[in-house]
Amino acid sequence: MENFLLNTFEPQEGLWYCWNVNGALGYVKKEGERWHTAFQGLLFKDMTDDFYGPHQGVPPEALPRSVMVGSGTALTLSPMFSEKPYLVPIEEKLCLVPAAELRLTLLFPPVLSFETEDNQRIAAFTPFTCSEAWFGDDTASGMLCISLTSHCIIWDPEAACTAPLSLIRCPLVIRNRSKTPLELDRLAIYTEPLSIYEHEGSLWSDTVALDSIIGGNIEMNVLPEIPESYRKIRSSVRNGMKDILIRQGADFIKNITSL
């Protein structure tokens, strides 16, 4: 299946167009330098197999609309990471003995951005609504995260290729470099150092390594494992992860929404 999120589209003046992203809808109409947009999201757990666009379609009258003024004749619907970390629970507590290593793949819902050919952002929206939760010892030291489900963990690497095309696949390596067993019941992934790539229509991120280190902390690093055949479509917000440590004993503080 073709991933239309990577295609450039030149709309005709005065016509509404609709993109269906696994059940979430994004609408655009161009009038001169005015870009009209409207969005209809859905719960992450309710995403569908629908994936097509753009086609002509007018948004419902009850759907809020906005206008951005800017030049350009063509646009793309481009994927981005959430600015908040992703938090993924593990159904069965995972234990790695010293020197053990495990590889798996995580699936992350994107933020979608309408952008013109000169990379000017017209509008952005979150197609799939997720719960949010604090992760940390307290609200001062913790982080507000996008709370996902254990279904976002792909244990079989080959199964990642069959996941919905709108989701970003994040290869993950967990390594126990300490001298004691490493126990995990959730995974917290920070997005700022991660770029997004395209390969055969699927979206991929850099490979992330979570390393258990002395002191009971987990260090997060980006590994240089992207094949040359992968095409970068979104650069990371920042380079390096020297200051990203994830407290191994950190707990959920509060669910912000219950979906």
PDB file of C-alpha atoms in Angstrom, residues 95-238:
ATOM      1  CA  CYS A  95      13.656  -9.086  33.566  1.00  0.00           C
ATOM      2  CA  LEU A  96      17.116  -9.029  31.958  1.00  0.00           C
ATOM      3  CA  VAL A  97      20.030 -10.711  33.699  1.00  0.00           C
ATOM      4  CA  PRO A  98      23.422  -8.900  33.654  1.00  0.00           C
ATOM      5  CA  ALA A  99      24.904  -8.608  30.121  1.00  0.00           C
ATOM      6  CA  ALA A 100      21.578  -9.627  28.499  1.00  0.00           C
ATOM      7  CA  GLU A 101      20.244  -7.762  25.448  1.00  0.00           C
ATOM      8  CA  LEU A 102      16.768  -7.645  23.907  1.00  0.00           C
ATOM      9  CA  ARG A 103      15.554  -6.145  20.609  1.00  0.00           C
ATOM     10  CA  LEU A 104      11.967  -5.188  19.806  1.00  0.00           C
ATOM     11  CA  THR A 105       9.983  -2.507  17.965  1.00  0.00           C
ATOM     12  CA  LEU A 106       7.647   0.159  19.362  1.00  0.00           C
ATOM     13  CA  LEU A 107       4.769   1.777  17.455  1.00  0.00           C
ATOM     14  CA  PHE A 108       4.191   5.506  18.032  1.00  0.00           C
ATOM     15  CA  PRO A 109       1.182   7.578  16.874  1.00  0.00           C
ATOM     16  CA  PRO A 110       2.350  10.688  14.992  1.00  0.00           C
ATOM     17  CA  VAL A 111       1.464  14.341  14.949  1.00  0.00           C
ATOM     18  CA  LEU A 112       0.546  15.339  11.372  1.00  0.00           C
ATOM     19  CA  SER A 113       1.521  18.636   9.779  1.00  0.00           C
ATOM     20  CA  PHE A 114       0.243  20.207   6.557  1.00  0.00           C
ATOM     21  CA  GLU A 115       3.329  21.814   4.980  1.00  0.00           C
ATOM     22  CA  THR A 116       3.912  23.677   1.724  1.00  0.00           C
ATOM     23  CA  GLU A 117       6.712  22.890  -0.717  1.00  0.00           C
ATOM     24  CA  ASP A 118       8.998  25.394   1.042  1.00  0.00           C
ATOM     25  CA  ASN A 119       8.432  23.659   4.426  1.00  0.00           C
ATOM     26  CA  GLN A 120       6.024  26.313   5.699  1.00  0.00           C
ATOM     27  CA  ARG A 121       3.630  24.789   8.206  1.00  0.00           C
ATOM     28  CA  ILE A 122      -0.028  25.496   7.460  1.00  0.00           C
ATOM     29  CA  ALA A 123      -1.487  23.583  10.407  1.00  0.00           C
ATOM     30  CA  ALA A 124      -0.779  20.546  12.588  1.00  0.00           C
ATOM     31  CA  PHE A 125      -3.054  18.134  14.426  1.00  0.00           C
ATOM     32  CA  THR A 126      -2.984  14.978  16.533  1.00  0.00           C
ATOM     33  CA  PRO A 127      -4.991  12.328  14.658  1.00  0.00           C
ATOM     34  CA  PHE A 128      -5.166   9.803  17.505  1.00  0.00           C
ATOM     35  CA  THR A 129      -6.053  10.852  21.049  1.00  0.00           C
ATOM     36  CA  CYS A 130      -4.198   9.046  23.851  1.00  0.00           C
ATOM     37  CA  SER A 131      -4.238   9.239  27.626  1.00  0.00           C
ATOM     38  CA  GLU A 132      -1.547  11.323  29.301  1.00  0.00           C
ATOM     39  CA  ALA A 133       0.306  10.415  32.496  1.00  0.00           C
ATOM     40  CA  TRP A 134       3.049  11.798  34.720  1.00  0.00           C
ATOM     41  CA  PHE A 135       6.139   9.589  34.856  1.00  0.00           C
ATOM     42  CA  GLY A 136       8.529  10.257  37.707  1.00  0.00           C
ATOM     43  CA  ASP A 137       8.916  10.390  41.468  1.00  0.00           C
ATOM     44  CA  ASP A 138       6.838  13.572  41.778  1.00  0.00           C
ATOM     45  CA  THR A 139       5.226  16.258  39.613  1.00  0.00           C
ATOM     46  CA  ALA A 140       8.312  18.455  39.899  1.00  0.00           C
ATOM     47  CA  SER A 141      10.827  15.916  38.600  1.00  0.00           C
ATOM     48  CA  GLY A 142       8.465  13.881  36.414  1.00  0.00           C
ATOM     49  CA  MET A 143       7.421  14.313  32.803  1.00  0.00           C
ATOM     50  CA  LEU A 144       4.000  14.497  31.193  1.00  0.00           C
ATOM     51  CA  CYS A 145       3.932  11.600  28.720  1.00  0.00           C
ATOM     52  CA  ILE A 146       1.744  10.175  25.984  1.00  0.00           C
ATOM     53  CA  SER A 147       0.455   6.987  27.593  1.00  0.00           C
ATOM     54  CA  LEU A 148       0.160   4.119  25.104  1.00  0.00           C
ATOM     55  CA  THR A 149      -0.823   0.457  25.480  1.00  0.00           C
ATOM     56  CA  SER A 150       1.154  -2.778  25.467  1.00  0.00           C
ATOM     57  CA  HIS A 151      -0.171  -3.402  21.940  1.00  0.00           C
ATOM     58  CA  CYS A 152       2.392  -0.826  20.786  1.00  0.00           C
ATOM     59  CA  ILE A 153       5.182  -3.313  21.549  1.00  0.00           C
ATOM     60  CA  ILE A 154       6.090  -5.577  18.607  1.00  0.00           C
ATOM     61  CA  TRP A 155       8.156  -8.518  19.804  1.00  0.00           C
ATOM     62  CA  ASP A 156       8.596 -10.053  16.333  1.00  0.00           C
ATOM     63  CA  PRO A 157      10.652  -7.641  14.145  1.00  0.00           C
ATOM     64  CA  GLU A 158       9.006  -8.901  10.948  1.00  0.00           C
ATOM     65  CA  ALA A 159       5.528  -8.046  12.279  1.00  0.00           C
ATOM     66  CA  ALA A 160       6.414  -4.321  12.365  1.00  0.00           C
ATOM     67  CA  CYS A 161       6.093  -4.174   8.578  1.00  0.00           C
ATOM     68  CA  THR A 162       2.383  -5.038   8.756  1.00  0.00           C
ATOM     69  CA  ALA A 163       1.504  -2.248  11.239  1.00  0.00           C
ATOM     70  CA  PRO A 164      -0.645   0.708  10.046  1.00  0.00           C
ATOM     71  CA  LEU A 165       1.321   3.015   7.739  1.00  0.00           C
ATOM     72  CA  SER A 166       0.480   6.092   9.808  1.00  0.00           C
ATOM     73  CA  LEU A 167       2.409   4.773  12.846  1.00  0.00           C
ATOM     74  CA  ILE A 168       6.127   5.383  13.376  1.00  0.00           C
ATOM     75  CA  ARG A 169       8.185   2.249  14.003  1.00  0.00           C
ATOM     76  CA  CYS A 170      10.923   2.699  16.614  1.00  0.00           C
ATOM     77  CA  PRO A 171      13.541  -0.086  16.830  1.00  0.00           C
ATOM     78  CA  LEU A 172      14.574  -0.545  20.464  1.00  0.00           C
ATOM     79  CA  VAL A 173      17.511  -2.273  22.120  1.00  0.00           C
ATOM     80  CA  ILE A 174      17.411  -2.916  25.886  1.00  0.00           C
ATOM     81  CA  ARG A 175      20.808  -3.764  27.413  1.00  0.00           C
ATOM     82  CA  ASN A 176      21.632  -4.610  31.008  1.00  0.00           C
ATOM     83  CA  ARG A 177      25.122  -3.258  31.601  1.00  0.00           C
ATOM     84  CA  SER A 178      24.843  -3.386  35.382  1.00  0.00           C
ATOM     85  CA  LYS A 179      25.757  -6.251  37.708  1.00  0.00           C
ATOM     86  CA  THR A 180      22.201  -6.814  38.929  1.00  0.00           C
ATOM     87  CA  PRO A 181      19.035  -7.999  37.145  1.00  0.00           C
ATOM     88  CA  LEU A 182      17.093  -5.291  35.295  1.00  0.00           C
ATOM     89  CA  GLU A 183      13.318  -5.308  35.813  1.00  0.00           C
ATOM     90  CA  LEU A 184      11.025  -3.199  33.616  1.00  0.00           C
ATOM     91  CA  ASP A 185       7.249  -2.836  33.582  1.00  0.00           C
ATOM     92  CA  ARG A 186       7.138   0.175  31.233  1.00  0.00           C
ATOM     93  CA  LEU A 187       9.279   1.934  28.639  1.00  0.00           C
ATOM     94  CA  ALA A 188       9.713   5.718  28.422  1.00  0.00           C
ATOM     95  CA  ILE A 189      11.076   7.064  25.116  1.00  0.00           C
ATOM     96  CA  TYR A 190      12.025  10.732  24.616  1.00  0.00           C
ATOM     97  CA  THR A 191      11.545  11.985  21.069  1.00  0.00           C
ATOM     98  CA  GLU A 192      13.748  15.090  20.662  1.00  0.00           C
ATOM     99  CA  PRO A 193      16.860  13.233  19.371  1.00  0.00           C
ATOM    100  CA  LEU A 194      14.941  11.015  16.937  1.00  0.00           C
ATOM    101  CA  SER A 195      14.641  11.572  13.198  1.00  0.00           C
ATOM    102  CA  ILE A 196      11.944   9.996  11.013  1.00  0.00           C
ATOM    103  CA  TYR A 197      12.687   7.956   7.885  1.00  0.00           C
ATOM    104  CA  GLU A 198      10.736   6.280   5.092  1.00  0.00           C
ATOM    105  CA  HIS A 199      11.414   2.788   3.784  1.00  0.00           C
ATOM    106  CA  GLU A 200       9.095   0.994   1.333  1.00  0.00           C
ATOM    107  CA  GLY A 201       6.172   3.156   2.469  1.00  0.00           C
ATOM    108  CA  SER A 202       6.663   2.565   6.205  1.00  0.00           C
ATOM    109  CA  LEU A 203       7.754   5.210   8.721  1.00  0.00           C
ATOM    110  CA  TRP A 204      10.771   4.471  10.922  1.00  0.00           C
ATOM    111  CA  SER A 205      12.743   6.309  13.581  1.00  0.00           C
ATOM    112  CA  ASP A 206      16.348   6.013  14.679  1.00  0.00           C
ATOM    113  CA  THR A 207      17.194   2.953  16.778  1.00  0.00           C
ATOM    114  CA  VAL A 208      16.990   3.680  20.515  1.00  0.00           C
ATOM    115  CA  ALA A 209      19.124   1.928  23.151  1.00  0.00           C
ATOM    116  CA  LEU A 210      18.048   1.764  26.798  1.00  0.00           C
ATOM    117  CA  ASP A 211      21.060   0.862  28.925  1.00  0.00           C
ATOM    118  CA  SER A 212      20.843  -0.051  32.584  1.00  0.00           C
ATOM    119  CA  ILE A 213      23.790   1.621  34.330  1.00  0.00           C
ATOM    120  CA  ILE A 214      25.253   1.864  37.827  1.00  0.00           C
ATOM    121  CA  GLY A 215      23.030   3.742  40.261  1.00  0.00           C
ATOM    122  CA  GLY A 216      19.704   2.214  39.238  1.00  0.00           C
ATOM    123  CA  ASN A 217      19.163   4.528  36.262  1.00  0.00           C
ATOM    124  CA  ILE A 218      18.540   3.807  32.592  1.00  0.00           C
ATOM    125  CA  GLU A 219      20.433   5.796  29.980  1.00  0.00           C
ATOM    126  CA  MET A 220      18.843   6.438  26.588  1.00  0.00           C
ATOM    127  CA  ASN A 221      21.026   6.658  23.475  1.00  0.00           C
ATOM    128  CA  VAL A 222      20.537   6.777  19.702  1.00  0.00           C
ATOM    129  CA  LEU A 223      22.374   4.095  17.731  1.00  0.00           C
ATOM    130  CA  PRO A 224      23.820   4.737  14.231  1.00  0.00           C
ATOM    131  CA  GLU A 225      21.931   1.849  12.628  1.00  0.00           C
ATOM    132  CA  ILE A 226      19.873   3.504   9.885  1.00  0.00           C
ATOM    133  CA  PRO A 227      20.470   1.707   6.537  1.00  0.00           C
ATOM    134  CA  GLU A 228      21.455   3.834   3.538  1.00  0.00           C
ATOM    135  CA  SER A 229      18.231   2.846   1.766  1.00  0.00           C
ATOM    136  CA  TYR A 230      16.142   4.671   4.414  1.00  0.00           C
ATOM    137  CA  ARG A 231      15.161   8.208   3.347  1.00  0.00           C
ATOM    138  CA  LYS A 232      15.147  10.880   6.054  1.00  0.00           C
ATOM    139  CA  ILE A 233      11.928  12.884   5.980  1.00  0.00           C
ATOM    140  CA  ARG A 234      12.122  14.668   9.368  1.00  0.00           C
ATOM    141  CA  SER A 235      15.281  15.655  11.255  1.00  0.00           C
ATOM    142  CA  SER A 236      15.590  15.416  15.019  1.00  0.00           C
ATOM    143  CA  VAL A 237      14.876  18.448  17.188  1.00  0.00           C
ATOM    144  CA  ARG A 238      18.269  18.136  18.813  1.00  0.00           C
TER     145      ARG A 238
END
